[in-house]
């Protein structure tokens, strides 16, 4: 079985996960659930976009076998808050975890439940949420879930903006400004490819580019070890550049990879 967990309001990024699962697995299960546990108190839970009819049509079109679209009561029958939760230390602590302190515990808890519901499976997640992918890989390994976690590449709009359900919050002016984060990450990766090894300089370069856009309010621009998500003094091996920016009502995240060849 292939499992594709989503919060619905599907776009081509989700579609790429569904297509991959449908191509690789006998049965594909897509879950559509806006999980209250992963939203902070002042976040966009009630405003989060929803369109089940459209999502159902997209799933059918993609060849999905089963859709699971539970209510909050069905997912949390004992009521909220639940007493048993899952936290993944260290990889959850920085970046998204620093800005959204309860977010990854909410994600890890609902994904643990979905893993239990699905049973043995391959679970498809997008690299768009790179830190989430790292959290889920540790969750699956640490708690011995019979699940193979599969990371899938980021799907972008033609101008570079990573597809996201939250892009629907953007005004036309904000939408025009939104690709700045992608191009700042690309510039950071290009600086590394050109020989820059000082992470502080790469962070500053990306932050300056994003801050030059008046509509964008930078949360963080980071470069870390791609697997551990730890900051490193000297860039080496596989690194990941990650950023989060607020644009009006939307808080958007994106990331880019870079590989530093071992010295010969
Ligand atoms: P969400 O509905 O935002 O919780 O996302 C559900 C899944 O789709 C997660 O594994 C995301 O990483 C993935 N996803 C969201 N946007 C994209 C994208 N632009 N490209 C690839 N995967 C994505």
Coordinates of C-alpha atoms and ligand atoms in Angstrom, one line a residue:
X1 CA 0.0 0.0 0.0
X2 CA 1.0 3.6 -0.7
X3 CA -0.1 6.2 1.9
X4 CA -0.3 9.9 0.9
X5 CA -1.2 12.0 4.0
X6 CA -2.5 15.5 3.1
X7 CA -4.5 18.3 4.6
X8 CA -6.5 18.6 1.3
X9 CA -7.1 21.6 -1.0
X10 CA -4.9 19.6 -3.3
X11 CA -2.6 21.0 -6.0
X12 CA 0.0 19.6 -8.4
X13 CA 2.5 19.0 -5.5
X14 CA 0.0 16.6 -3.9
X15 CA -0.8 15.2 -7.3
X16 CA 2.9 14.3 -7.8
X17 CA 2.9 12.2 -4.6
X18 CA -0.3 10.5 -5.6
X19 CA 1.1 9.7 -9.1
X20 CA 4.3 8.3 -7.6
X21 CA 2.3 6.0 -5.2
X22 CA -0.1 4.9 -7.9
X23 CA 2.8 4.0 -10.2
X24 CA 4.8 2.2 -7.5
X25 CA 2.2 0.5 -5.3
X26 CA -0.8 -1.8 -5.7
X27 CA -3.2 0.3 -3.6
X28 CA -3.0 4.0 -2.9
X29 CA -4.6 5.5 0.2
X30 CA -4.8 9.3 0.3
X31 CA -5.8 10.9 3.6
X32 CA -7.4 14.4 3.7
X33 CA -7.5 15.8 7.2
X34 CA -6.9 19.3 8.5
X35 CA -5.3 18.2 11.8
X36 CA -6.1 20.7 14.6
X37 CA -3.2 19.3 16.7
X38 CA -0.6 20.8 14.4
X39 CA -1.9 24.4 14.4
X40 CA -0.9 26.9 17.1
X41 CA -3.6 28.8 18.9
X42 CA -3.2 32.0 16.8
X43 CA -2.7 30.1 13.5
X44 CA -5.0 29.6 10.5
X45 CA -6.9 26.4 11.5
X46 CA -10.4 27.8 10.8
X47 CA -9.3 29.7 7.7
X48 CA -7.4 26.8 6.2
X49 CA -8.8 26.3 2.7
X50 CA -11.0 23.3 2.0
X51 CA -12.7 21.9 -1.1
X52 CA -13.5 18.3 -0.7
X53 CA -15.4 17.9 -4.0
X54 CA -12.5 19.2 -6.0
X55 CA -10.0 17.1 -4.0
X56 CA -12.1 13.9 -4.5
X57 CA -12.2 14.6 -8.3
X58 CA -8.4 15.0 -8.3
X59 CA -7.8 11.8 -6.3
X60 CA -10.1 9.9 -8.7
X61 CA -8.4 11.4 -11.7
X62 CA -5.0 10.4 -10.3
X63 CA -6.1 6.7 -9.9
X64 CA -6.2 6.8 -6.1
X65 CA -8.0 3.7 -4.7
X66 CA -9.1 4.9 -1.2
X67 CA -9.7 8.4 0.3
X68 CA -9.9 8.8 4.0
X69 CA -11.6 12.1 5.0
X70 CA -12.3 11.7 8.7
X71 CA -13.9 14.3 11.0
X72 CA -12.0 15.6 14.0
X73 CA -14.2 13.4 16.2
X74 CA -13.4 10.3 14.2
X75 CA -9.6 11.0 14.4
X76 CA -9.7 12.0 18.1
X77 CA -12.7 10.0 19.5
X78 CA -11.6 10.6 23.1
X79 CA -11.7 14.4 22.5
X80 CA -9.1 17.1 22.4
X81 CA -6.6 17.5 23.9
X82 CA -5.6 13.9 23.7
X83 CA -3.4 12.6 26.5
X84 CA -1.0 10.6 24.4
X85 CA 1.2 12.4 21.9
X86 CA 4.4 11.8 20.1
X87 CA 7.3 14.2 20.1
X88 CA 10.5 13.9 18.1
X89 CA 13.3 15.7 19.8
X90 CA 16.2 17.7 18.2
X91 CA 15.1 17.6 14.6
X92 CA 11.8 19.3 15.7
X93 CA 13.6 22.0 17.8
X94 CA 14.9 24.5 15.3
X95 CA 13.4 26.6 12.3
X96 CA 9.7 25.6 12.0
X97 CA 9.8 24.1 15.5
X98 CA 11.2 27.3 16.9
X99 CA 8.6 29.4 15.2
X100 CA 5.7 27.0 15.8
X101 CA 6.5 25.2 19.1
X102 CA 3.7 22.6 19.1
X103 CA 3.6 22.0 15.4
X104 CA 5.8 19.0 14.9
X105 CA 4.3 17.1 17.9
X106 CA 0.9 17.6 16.3
X107 CA 2.3 16.3 12.9
X108 CA 4.2 13.4 14.5
X109 CA 1.1 12.4 16.5
X110 CA -1.3 12.4 13.6
X111 CA 1.2 10.7 11.3
X112 CA 1.7 8.0 13.9
X113 CA -2.1 7.5 14.0
X114 CA -2.2 7.3 10.2
X115 CA 0.7 4.8 10.2
X116 CA -1.3 2.6 12.6
X117 CA -4.4 2.9 10.5
X118 CA -2.6 2.1 7.2
X119 CA -0.3 -0.7 8.6
X120 CA 2.6 -1.8 6.5
X121 CA 3.1 0.7 3.7
X122 CA 5.2 3.1 1.8
X123 CA 4.4 6.6 2.9
X124 CA 4.9 9.5 0.4
X125 CA 5.9 12.9 1.7
X126 CA 7.0 16.0 -0.1
X127 CA 10.5 17.6 0.2
X128 CA 8.6 20.9 0.3
X129 CA 8.4 20.3 4.0
X130 CA 12.0 19.2 4.4
X131 CA 12.1 19.4 8.2
X132 CA 8.8 17.6 8.5
X133 CA 10.3 14.8 6.3
X134 CA 13.2 14.5 8.7
X135 CA 10.8 14.4 11.7
X136 CA 8.7 11.6 10.1
X137 CA 11.8 9.6 9.1
X138 CA 12.9 9.6 12.8
X139 CA 9.4 8.9 14.0
X140 CA 9.2 5.8 11.7
X141 CA 12.7 4.6 12.7
X142 CA 12.5 5.3 16.4
X143 CA 9.1 3.7 16.9
X144 CA 9.6 0.8 14.5
X145 CA 6.7 1.6 12.3
X146 CA 6.5 -0.9 9.4
X147 CA 6.6 2.0 7.0
X148 CA 9.1 3.0 4.3
X149 CA 9.1 6.8 4.1
X150 CA 9.6 8.1 0.6
X151 CA 10.6 11.8 0.0
X152 CA 9.4 13.4 -3.3
X153 CA 10.7 16.5 -5.1
X154 CA 9.2 19.9 -4.7
X155 CA 6.7 20.9 -7.4
X156 CA 6.8 24.6 -8.4
X157 CA 4.8 27.2 -10.3
X158 CA 6.5 28.4 -13.5
X159 CA 8.0 31.4 -11.7
X160 CA 9.6 29.3 -9.0
X161 CA 7.1 29.6 -6.2
X162 CA 6.7 26.2 -4.4
X163 CA 3.1 25.0 -4.7
X164 CA 1.2 25.3 -1.4
X165 CA -2.4 25.3 -0.3
X166 CA -1.6 28.5 1.6
X167 CA -0.6 30.3 -1.7
X168 CA -4.4 30.9 -2.0
X169 CA -4.1 33.5 0.8
X170 CA -1.8 35.7 -1.3
X171 CA -3.1 39.0 -2.9
X172 CA -2.0 39.6 -6.5
X173 CA 0.8 41.8 -5.2
X174 CA 1.9 39.3 -2.7
X175 CA 1.7 36.5 -5.2
X176 CA 4.0 38.5 -7.6
X177 CA 6.5 39.0 -4.8
X178 CA 6.3 35.4 -3.4
X179 CA 9.0 33.7 -5.6
X180 CA 11.7 35.9 -3.9
X181 CA 12.2 33.2 -1.3
X182 CA 12.9 30.5 -3.9
X183 CA 15.4 32.7 -5.8
X184 CA 17.1 33.6 -2.5
X185 CA 17.6 29.9 -1.8
X186 CA 18.8 29.3 -5.3
X187 CA 21.3 32.2 -4.9
X188 CA 22.5 30.7 -1.6
X189 CA 23.0 27.3 -3.4
X190 CA 24.8 29.0 -6.2
X191 CA 27.1 30.7 -3.8
X192 CA 28.0 27.3 -2.3
X193 CA 28.5 25.9 -5.8
X194 CA 30.9 28.8 -6.4
X195 CA 33.0 27.9 -3.4
X196 CA 31.4 29.7 -0.4
X197 CA 31.8 27.5 2.7
X198 CA 30.9 30.0 5.5
X199 CA 27.2 29.3 6.5
X200 CA 26.9 32.7 8.1
X201 CA 27.7 34.4 4.7
X202 CA 25.2 32.1 2.9
X203 CA 22.5 32.9 5.5
X204 CA 23.2 36.6 5.2
X205 CA 23.0 36.5 1.4
X206 CA 19.6 34.8 1.5
X207 CA 18.3 37.1 4.2
X208 CA 19.4 40.2 2.3
X209 CA 17.6 39.1 -0.8
X210 CA 14.4 38.3 1.0
X211 CA 14.5 41.5 3.1
X212 CA 14.9 43.5 -0.1
X213 CA 11.3 42.6 -1.0
X214 CA 9.2 45.1 1.0
X215 CA 6.1 42.8 1.2
X216 CA 8.1 39.9 2.6
X217 CA 8.8 39.5 6.4
X218 CA 11.6 37.0 6.9
X219 CA 11.2 34.5 9.7
X220 CA 14.5 32.5 9.1
X221 CA 17.0 31.7 6.3
X222 CA 19.2 28.8 7.3
X223 CA 21.7 26.4 5.9
X224 CA 22.2 23.1 7.8
X225 CA 23.3 19.5 7.4
X226 CA 20.7 18.0 5.1
X227 CA 20.1 14.9 7.3
X228 CA 20.6 16.0 10.9
X229 CA 19.4 19.6 10.3
X230 CA 22.2 20.7 12.6
X231 CA 24.1 23.9 12.0
X232 CA 27.6 23.3 10.8
X233 CA 30.6 25.6 11.1
X234 CA 32.0 24.7 7.7
X235 CA 29.7 23.6 4.9
X236 CA 30.4 20.1 3.8
X237 CA 28.7 17.1 2.2
X238 CA 24.9 17.3 1.7
X239 CA 23.5 20.6 3.0
X240 CA 20.0 22.0 2.8
X241 CA 19.1 25.7 2.6
X242 CA 15.7 26.5 4.2
X243 CA 13.6 29.6 4.6
X244 CA 10.3 30.8 6.0
X245 CA 8.7 34.1 5.2
X246 CA 5.4 35.8 6.0
X247 CA 3.7 37.5 3.1
X248 CA 0.5 39.2 4.3
X249 CA -1.7 36.4 5.7
X250 CA 0.4 33.6 4.4
X251 CA 3.4 32.1 6.1
X252 CA 5.4 30.3 3.3
X253 CA 8.3 27.8 3.5
X254 CA 10.7 26.5 0.9
X255 CA 14.1 24.8 0.7
X256 CA 16.8 23.9 -1.8
X257 CA 19.7 21.3 -1.7
X258 CA 23.4 21.7 -2.3
X259 CA 26.2 19.1 -2.4
X260 CA 29.7 20.0 -1.6
X261 CA 32.2 17.6 -3.2
X262 CA 34.6 15.9 -0.8
X263 CA 38.1 17.4 -1.1
X264 CA 40.4 15.3 -3.4
Ligands
LIG1 P1 -0.1 19.4 3.1 O1 -1.5 19.1 2.6 O2 0.4 20.8 2.9 O3 0.0 18.9 4.6 O4 0.9 18.5 2.3 C1 0.7 17.1 2.2 C2 1.9 16.5 1.5 O5 2.2 17.1 0.3 C3 3.2 16.8 2.4 O6 4.0 15.6 2.3 C4 3.9 17.9 1.6 O7 5.3 17.9 1.8 C5 3.5 17.6 0.2 N1 3.6 18.8 -0.6 C6 3.0 20.0 -0.4 N2 3.3 20.9 -1.3 C7 4.2 20.2 -2.2 C8 4.9 20.6 -3.3 N3 4.9 21.9 -3.8 N4 5.8 19.7 -3.9 C9 5.9 18.5 -3.4 N5 5.2 18.0 -2.3 C10 4.4 18.9 -1.7

